[in-house]
mmCIF file of C-alpha atoms in Angstrom:
data_model
loop_
_atom_site.group_PDB
_atom_site.id
_atom_site.type_symbol
_atom_site.label_atom_id
_atom_site.label_comp_id
_atom_site.label_asym_id
_atom_site.label_seq_id
_atom_site.Cartn_x
_atom_site.Cartn_y
_atom_site.Cartn_z
ATOM 1 C CA MET D 1 44.961 -101.085 -55.528
ATOM 2 C CA ARG D 2 43.922 -100.629 -59.115
ATOM 3 C CA LYS D 3 41.268 -98.121 -58.049
ATOM 4 C CA GLY D 4 43.849 -96.123 -56.121
ATOM 5 C CA LEU D 5 46.164 -96.016 -59.126
ATOM 6 C CA LEU D 6 43.433 -94.724 -61.411
ATOM 7 C CA LEU D 7 42.558 -92.027 -58.903
ATOM 8 C CA LEU D 8 46.206 -90.904 -58.736
ATOM 9 C CA LEU D 9 46.435 -90.637 -62.541
ATOM 10 C CA LEU D 10 43.224 -88.584 -62.660
ATOM 11 C CA VAL D 11 44.583 -86.103 -60.106
ATOM 12 C CA MET D 12 47.824 -85.677 -62.073
ATOM 13 C CA VAL D 13 45.949 -85.012 -65.336
ATOM 14 C CA LEU D 14 43.683 -82.419 -63.691
ATOM 15 C CA GLY D 15 46.706 -80.701 -62.114
ATOM 16 C CA ALA D 16 48.497 -80.444 -65.458
ATOM 17 C CA CYS D 17 45.424 -78.882 -67.120
ATOM 18 C CA SER D 18 45.147 -76.378 -64.292
ATOM 19 C CA MET D 19 48.807 -75.336 -64.661
ATOM 20 C CA GLU D 20 48.420 -74.937 -68.422
ATOM 21 C CA GLU D 21 45.406 -72.659 -67.926
ATOM 22 C CA ASP D 22 47.342 -70.578 -65.354
ATOM 23 C CA VAL D 23 50.283 -70.119 -67.750
ATOM 24 C CA LYS D 24 47.959 -69.175 -70.601
ATOM 25 C CA ALA D 25 46.145 -66.640 -68.399
ATOM 26 C CA GLU D 26 49.434 -65.117 -67.296
ATOM 27 C CA GLN D 27 50.650 -64.808 -70.901
ATOM 28 C CA ASP D 28 47.365 -63.187 -71.971
ATOM 29 C CA SER D 29 47.762 -60.667 -69.151
ATOM 30 C CA VAL D 30 51.277 -59.799 -70.310
ATOM 31 C CA ASN D 31 50.145 -59.398 -73.939
ATOM 32 C CA ALA D 32 47.304 -57.087 -72.882
ATOM 33 C CA GLU D 33 49.682 -54.943 -70.861
ATOM 34 C CA GLU D 34 52.098 -54.628 -73.791
ATOM 35 C CA LYS D 35 49.222 -53.659 -76.083
ATOM 36 C CA ASP D 36 48.085 -50.900 -73.730
ATOM 37 C CA ASN D 37 51.653 -49.700 -73.082
ATOM 38 C CA PRO D 38 53.694 -50.369 -76.225
ATOM 39 C CA VAL D 39 57.447 -50.159 -75.826
ATOM 40 C CA GLU D 40 58.852 -47.307 -77.975
ATOM 41 C CA GLN D 41 61.472 -48.473 -80.423
ATOM 42 C CA PRO D 42 64.473 -46.137 -80.864
ATOM 43 C CA GLU D 43 64.419 -44.227 -84.197
ATOM 44 C CA GLU D 44 67.275 -44.849 -86.558
ATOM 45 C CA ASN D 45 67.836 -41.081 -86.919
ATOM 46 C CA SER D 46 65.894 -38.225 -85.317
ATOM 47 C CA GLU D 47 64.958 -35.183 -87.402
ATOM 48 C CA GLU D 48 67.605 -33.145 -85.587
ATOM 49 C CA ASP D 49 70.240 -35.815 -86.283
ATOM 50 C CA LYS D 50 69.310 -35.803 -89.976
ATOM 51 C CA LYS D 51 69.656 -32.010 -90.168
ATOM 52 C CA THR D 52 73.005 -32.158 -88.414
ATOM 53 C CA ALA D 53 74.232 -34.835 -90.803
ATOM 54 C CA GLU D 54 73.033 -32.908 -93.852
ATOM 55 C CA ALA D 55 74.748 -29.763 -92.581
ATOM 56 C CA GLY D 56 77.969 -31.679 -92.160
ATOM 57 C CA GLU D 57 77.777 -33.057 -95.688
ATOM 58 C CA LYS D 58 77.183 -29.592 -97.164
ATOM 59 C CA GLU D 59 79.504 -27.503 -95.037
ATOM 60 C CA ASP D 60 81.906 -27.098 -97.953
ATOM 61 C CA GLU D 61 79.140 -26.077 -100.391
ATOM 62 C CA PRO D 62 78.282 -22.369 -100.937
ATOM 63 C CA GLN D 63 75.177 -21.275 -99.097
ATOM 64 C CA GLU D 64 72.130 -20.289 -101.171
ATOM 65 C CA GLU D 65 71.938 -16.808 -99.648
ATOM 66 C CA GLU D 66 75.610 -16.162 -100.389
ATOM 67 C CA ALA D 67 75.126 -17.311 -103.975
ATOM 68 C CA TYR D 68 72.181 -14.907 -104.382
ATOM 69 C CA GLN D 69 74.206 -11.996 -103.032
ATOM 70 C CA GLN D 70 77.001 -12.854 -105.414
ATOM 71 C CA VAL D 71 74.683 -12.842 -108.427
ATOM 72 C CA SER D 72 73.040 -9.596 -107.271
ATOM 73 C CA GLU D 73 76.265 -7.592 -107.270
ATOM 74 C CA PRO D 74 76.201 -4.869 -109.954
ATOM 75 C CA LEU D 75 77.906 -5.864 -113.184
ATOM 76 C CA TYR D 76 77.248 -2.682 -115.181
ATOM 77 C CA GLU D 77 77.357 1.096 -114.817
ATOM 78 C CA LEU D 78 76.187 4.089 -116.831
ATOM 79 C CA SER D 79 78.711 5.741 -119.093
ATOM 80 C CA GLY D 80 78.939 9.466 -119.787
ATOM 81 C CA ASN D 81 76.613 9.197 -122.799
ATOM 82 C CA TRP D 82 73.946 7.242 -120.827
ATOM 83 C CA ALA D 83 74.864 3.897 -122.353
ATOM 84 C CA VAL D 84 75.445 0.874 -120.138
ATOM 85 C CA LYS D 85 78.908 -0.640 -119.897
ATOM 86 C CA PRO D 86 80.382 -3.588 -117.967
ATOM 87 C CA ILE D 87 82.226 -2.747 -114.777
ATOM 88 C CA ASP D 88 84.828 -5.375 -115.647
ATOM 89 C CA ASP D 89 85.535 -7.789 -118.474
ATOM 90 C CA GLN D 90 83.470 -10.572 -116.892
ATOM 91 C CA ALA D 91 80.117 -9.204 -118.114
ATOM 92 C CA ASN D 92 78.622 -9.339 -121.591
ATOM 93 C CA GLU D 93 79.219 -6.093 -123.502
ATOM 94 C CA LYS D 94 76.516 -6.709 -126.092
ATOM 95 C CA VAL D 95 73.481 -5.698 -124.031
ATOM 96 C CA ALA D 96 70.537 -3.360 -124.515
ATOM 97 C CA LEU D 97 68.467 -1.731 -121.773
ATOM 98 C CA VAL D 98 64.710 -1.440 -122.377
ATOM 99 C CA THR D 99 62.881 1.450 -120.693
ATOM 100 C CA ILE D 100 59.229 2.524 -120.914
ATOM 101 C CA ASP D 101 58.255 6.112 -120.014
ATOM 102 C CA ASP D 102 54.860 7.638 -119.116
ATOM 103 C CA ALA D 103 53.579 4.568 -117.269
ATOM 104 C CA PRO D 104 51.044 3.394 -116.336
ATOM 105 C CA ASP D 105 48.880 5.096 -118.956
ATOM 106 C CA LYS D 106 46.841 2.953 -121.358
ATOM 107 C CA PHE D 107 49.220 0.272 -122.599
ATOM 108 C CA SER D 108 51.827 -0.258 -119.875
ATOM 109 C CA VAL D 109 50.258 -3.396 -118.386
ATOM 110 C CA ASP D 110 50.026 -5.046 -121.812
ATOM 111 C CA MET D 111 53.626 -4.051 -122.513
ATOM 112 C CA ALA D 112 54.720 -5.541 -119.194
ATOM 113 C CA LYS D 113 52.924 -8.804 -120.002
ATOM 114 C CA THR D 114 54.571 -8.936 -123.433
ATOM 115 C CA LEU D 115 58.007 -8.392 -121.925
ATOM 116 C CA LYS D 116 57.325 -10.994 -119.233
ATOM 117 C CA GLU D 117 56.410 -13.604 -121.861
ATOM 118 C CA LEU D 118 59.625 -12.793 -123.713
ATOM 119 C CA GLU D 119 61.646 -12.902 -120.468
ATOM 120 C CA ALA D 120 62.852 -9.384 -121.277
ATOM 121 C CA PRO D 121 63.553 -7.118 -118.260
ATOM 122 C CA ALA D 122 62.776 -3.382 -118.388
ATOM 123 C CA ILE D 123 62.297 -0.253 -116.289
ATOM 124 C CA PHE D 124 58.847 1.365 -116.229
ATOM 125 C CA PHE D 125 59.189 5.096 -115.513
ATOM 126 C CA VAL D 126 56.022 6.378 -113.833
ATOM 127 C CA ASN D 127 54.231 9.740 -113.912
ATOM 128 C CA GLY D 128 52.212 10.681 -110.834
ATOM 129 C CA HIS D 129 49.288 12.037 -112.858
ATOM 130 C CA PHE D 130 48.651 8.467 -114.043
ATOM 131 C CA LEU D 131 48.046 7.378 -110.427
ATOM 132 C CA ASP D 132 44.891 9.369 -109.686
ATOM 133 C CA THR D 133 42.390 6.500 -109.415
ATOM 134 C CA PRO D 134 42.229 3.041 -107.816
ATOM 135 C CA GLU D 135 42.230 1.555 -111.330
ATOM 136 C CA GLU D 136 45.484 3.338 -112.166
ATOM 137 C CA GLU D 137 46.995 2.257 -108.864
ATOM 138 C CA GLU D 138 46.080 -1.329 -109.733
ATOM 139 C CA LYS D 139 47.919 -0.996 -113.055
ATOM 140 C CA LEU D 140 51.080 0.026 -111.233
ATOM 141 C CA LYS D 141 50.704 -2.894 -108.833
ATOM 142 C CA GLN D 142 50.350 -5.318 -111.745
ATOM 143 C CA ILE D 143 53.529 -4.055 -113.425
ATOM 144 C CA HIS D 144 55.433 -4.279 -110.157
ATOM 145 C CA GLU D 145 54.087 -7.758 -109.377
ATOM 146 C CA LEU D 146 55.224 -8.930 -112.819
ATOM 147 C CA GLY D 147 58.742 -8.176 -111.583
ATOM 148 C CA PHE D 148 59.619 -4.892 -113.295
ATOM 149 C CA PRO D 149 61.535 -2.106 -111.502
ATOM 150 C CA ILE D 150 59.563 1.112 -111.172
ATOM 151 C CA GLY D 151 61.287 4.400 -111.999
ATOM 152 C CA ASN D 152 60.408 8.013 -111.152
ATOM 153 C CA HIS D 153 59.465 10.229 -114.135
ATOM 154 C CA THR D 154 58.121 13.101 -111.967
ATOM 155 C CA PHE D 155 54.590 13.791 -110.876
ATOM 156 C CA ASN D 156 53.331 15.992 -113.719
ATOM 157 C CA HIS D 157 55.949 15.551 -116.468
ATOM 158 C CA ALA D 158 56.926 19.210 -116.213
ATOM 159 C CA SER D 159 60.199 20.742 -117.342
ATOM 160 C CA LEU D 160 62.252 20.837 -114.137
ATOM 161 C CA PRO D 161 64.301 23.949 -115.034
ATOM 162 C CA SER D 162 61.051 25.937 -115.163
ATOM 163 C CA LEU D 163 60.108 25.020 -111.581
ATOM 164 C CA THR D 164 61.118 26.351 -108.181
ATOM 165 C CA GLU D 165 63.077 24.087 -105.844
ATOM 166 C CA GLU D 166 59.935 23.497 -103.774
ATOM 167 C CA GLU D 167 58.064 22.436 -106.899
ATOM 168 C CA GLN D 168 60.895 20.185 -108.005
ATOM 169 C CA TYR D 169 60.846 18.563 -104.579
ATOM 170 C CA GLU D 170 57.160 17.739 -104.919
ATOM 171 C CA GLU D 171 57.654 16.458 -108.456
ATOM 172 C CA ILE D 172 60.390 14.038 -107.389
ATOM 173 C CA VAL D 173 60.128 13.200 -103.686
ATOM 174 C CA GLY D 174 56.346 13.577 -103.682
ATOM 175 C CA LEU D 175 56.108 10.943 -106.431
ATOM 176 C CA ASN D 176 58.459 8.605 -104.567
ATOM 177 C CA ASP D 177 56.149 8.868 -101.554
ATOM 178 C CA ARG D 178 53.104 8.158 -103.723
ATOM 179 C CA ILE D 179 54.681 5.118 -105.375
ATOM 180 C CA GLU D 180 55.745 3.741 -102.001
ATOM 181 C CA GLU D 181 52.156 4.073 -100.752
ATOM 182 C CA ILE D 182 50.980 1.879 -103.636
ATOM 183 C CA ILE D 183 53.640 -0.824 -104.002
ATOM 184 C CA GLY D 184 55.560 -0.555 -100.735
ATOM 185 C CA GLU D 185 58.856 0.383 -102.406
ATOM 186 C CA ARG D 186 60.518 3.615 -103.461
ATOM 187 C CA PRO D 187 61.924 3.920 -107.001
ATOM 188 C CA VAL D 188 65.630 3.354 -107.546
ATOM 189 C CA PHE D 189 65.796 4.969 -111.017
ATOM 190 C CA PHE D 190 65.005 8.536 -112.104
ATOM 191 C CA ARG D 191 64.481 10.063 -115.531
ATOM 192 C CA ALA D 192 63.614 13.733 -115.927
ATOM 193 C CA PRO D 193 61.017 14.753 -118.523
ATOM 194 C CA PHE D 194 62.739 15.753 -121.784
ATOM 195 C CA GLY D 195 66.035 14.770 -120.134
ATOM 196 C CA GLN D 196 66.154 18.202 -118.458
ATOM 197 C CA ASN D 197 67.803 18.172 -115.038
ATOM 198 C CA THR D 198 68.874 20.908 -112.668
ATOM 199 C CA ASP D 199 71.561 20.993 -110.012
ATOM 200 C CA TYR D 200 68.836 20.775 -107.400
ATOM 201 C CA SER D 201 67.053 17.833 -109.051
ATOM 202 C CA LYS D 202 70.362 15.968 -109.276
ATOM 203 C CA GLN D 203 70.891 16.610 -105.566
ATOM 204 C CA LEU D 204 67.424 15.278 -104.723
ATOM 205 C CA VAL D 205 67.934 12.195 -106.864
ATOM 206 C CA GLU D 206 71.191 11.452 -105.061
ATOM 207 C CA GLU D 207 69.641 12.007 -101.637
ATOM 208 C CA GLU D 208 66.812 9.633 -102.558
ATOM 209 C CA GLY D 209 69.326 6.948 -103.530
ATOM 210 C CA MET D 210 68.184 6.846 -107.157
ATOM 211 C CA LEU D 211 70.256 6.450 -110.302
ATOM 212 C CA LEU D 212 69.820 9.415 -112.640
ATOM 213 C CA MET D 213 69.258 8.186 -116.186
ATOM 214 C CA ASN D 214 68.564 9.569 -119.646
ATOM 215 C CA TRP D 215 68.833 7.503 -122.870
ATOM 216 C CA THR D 216 70.875 6.872 -125.989
ATOM 217 C CA TYR D 217 68.039 6.905 -128.529
ATOM 218 C CA GLY D 218 64.288 6.685 -129.042
ATOM 219 C CA TYR D 219 61.801 7.498 -131.819
ATOM 220 C CA ASP D 220 58.222 6.659 -130.925
ATOM 221 C CA TRP D 221 57.114 10.291 -130.470
ATOM 222 C CA GLU D 222 58.060 11.165 -134.048
ATOM 223 C CA GLN D 223 55.352 11.151 -136.725
ATOM 224 C CA ASP D 224 57.270 8.829 -139.047
ATOM 225 C CA TYR D 225 57.418 6.050 -136.453
ATOM 226 C CA GLN D 226 53.872 5.894 -135.142
ATOM 227 C CA THR D 227 53.019 2.456 -136.480
ATOM 228 C CA ALA D 228 54.045 -0.900 -135.044
ATOM 229 C CA SER D 229 56.150 -1.867 -138.043
ATOM 230 C CA ALA D 230 57.860 1.519 -138.327
ATOM 231 C CA ILE D 231 58.865 1.751 -134.667
ATOM 232 C CA ALA D 232 60.020 -1.882 -134.595
ATOM 233 C CA ASP D 233 62.169 -1.352 -137.671
ATOM 234 C CA ILE D 234 63.873 1.845 -136.501
ATOM 235 C CA MET D 235 64.526 0.601 -132.945
ATOM 236 C CA VAL D 236 66.318 -2.467 -134.296
ATOM 237 C CA GLU D 237 67.973 -0.927 -137.369
ATOM 238 C CA SER D 238 68.905 2.477 -135.939
ATOM 239 C CA PRO D 239 72.483 3.590 -136.662
ATOM 240 C CA LEU D 240 72.605 4.518 -132.972
ATOM 241 C CA LEU D 241 72.186 0.926 -131.843
ATOM 242 C CA ALA D 242 75.426 -0.111 -130.146
ATOM 243 C CA ASP D 243 76.645 -2.161 -127.206
ATOM 244 C CA GLY D 244 74.983 -0.931 -124.028
ATOM 245 C CA ALA D 245 72.225 0.979 -125.819
ATOM 246 C CA ASN D 246 69.748 2.622 -123.436
ATOM 247 C CA LEU D 247 66.472 2.442 -125.369
ATOM 248 C CA LEU D 248 63.744 5.001 -124.720
ATOM 249 C CA MET D 249 60.163 3.975 -125.470
ATOM 250 C CA HIS D 250 56.788 5.184 -124.234
ATOM 251 C CA ASP D 251 53.351 3.961 -123.292
ATOM 252 C CA ARG D 252 52.017 4.310 -126.842
ATOM 253 C CA GLU D 253 49.708 2.065 -128.842
ATOM 254 C CA TRP D 254 52.138 1.596 -131.726
ATOM 255 C CA THR D 255 55.046 0.910 -129.401
ATOM 256 C CA ALA D 256 53.010 -1.653 -127.489
ATOM 257 C CA GLU D 257 52.080 -3.370 -130.754
ATOM 258 C CA GLY D 258 55.665 -3.364 -132.002
ATOM 259 C CA LEU D 259 57.336 -4.278 -128.706
ATOM 260 C CA GLU D 260 57.601 -8.009 -129.327
ATOM 261 C CA ASP D 261 59.263 -7.460 -132.716
ATOM 262 C CA ILE D 262 61.654 -4.966 -131.125
ATOM 263 C CA VAL D 263 62.812 -7.420 -128.450
ATOM 264 C CA ILE D 264 63.070 -10.339 -130.878
ATOM 265 C CA GLY D 265 64.903 -8.160 -133.415
ATOM 266 C CA LEU D 266 67.449 -7.054 -130.827
ATOM 267 C CA GLU D 267 68.037 -10.630 -129.706
ATOM 268 C CA GLU D 268 68.463 -11.796 -133.299
ATOM 269 C CA LYS D 269 71.197 -9.179 -133.622
ATOM 270 C CA GLY D 270 72.928 -10.794 -130.661
ATOM 271 C CA PHE D 271 71.880 -8.349 -127.933
ATOM 272 C CA GLU D 272 71.037 -9.532 -124.448
ATOM 273 C CA ILE D 273 68.177 -7.588 -122.838
ATOM 274 C CA LEU D 274 69.774 -6.296 -119.647
ATOM 275 C CA ASP D 275 68.312 -6.729 -116.183
ATOM 276 C CA PRO D 276 68.235 -3.140 -114.795
ATOM 277 C CA LEU D 277 69.017 -4.385 -111.284
ATOM 278 C CA LEU D 278 72.501 -5.367 -112.466
ATOM 279 C CA ILE D 279 73.317 -1.667 -112.996
ATOM 280 C CA LYS D 280 75.301 0.047 -110.247
ATOM 281 C CA ARG D 281 73.223 2.509 -108.233
ATOM 282 C CA PRO D 282 74.183 5.042 -105.561
#
């Protein structure tokens, strides 16, 4: 009787151990399956949902592109005496426009770097005969890449009234083509050598979508102003300096050396150096 009871207890213990091992084996199998095939948890917000939410939050804010277009609208125009004036009373009247002719000869790149450091915009008016070599082409590219608008100053700096219409065409449109080959853009400003235009040159300039421009004053070709200090002094202290002054300078050693003092002197007199791209063009 006692032997039978002990045998029964032994069977029950062995059965319990066997069941425990079966449960453990089954659980291990489930864990392995989950490891090999993990269940994807839902994301709190997908990338598309985030973009949609952000768009909803900002729908009342002005778009960046619209803001850029608003800033880029012309604020100034040329007056009859070649000065720059505000189109309406929202723009600053006390501005000065810096222009450099006969680029890119020997000093234009240095002048562009000086202006860039001073955060002073300018137009560089180019002559085609300074674009004869790869080195000269590279100079033009550098000026353009520094962010300065490139203007047309004719191919050979000839007096336009002395040329035939065919020759004037080559001087103006031919140079636009050449500049576009180098920098990928056509000029939007034109200045005739010596300020001498013809009816035909004015027509070409209009057809090319350029703004015809002369100047209000300049001095750096005169003997008395061919040092850095002399040209800096006269450009800042000239009796012709007024609101909207259109300043004519050239690729000259003394002008390059005096350029920083000219810009600083104008700013100390309260003048803002005008961004040429804010001037109304055809």
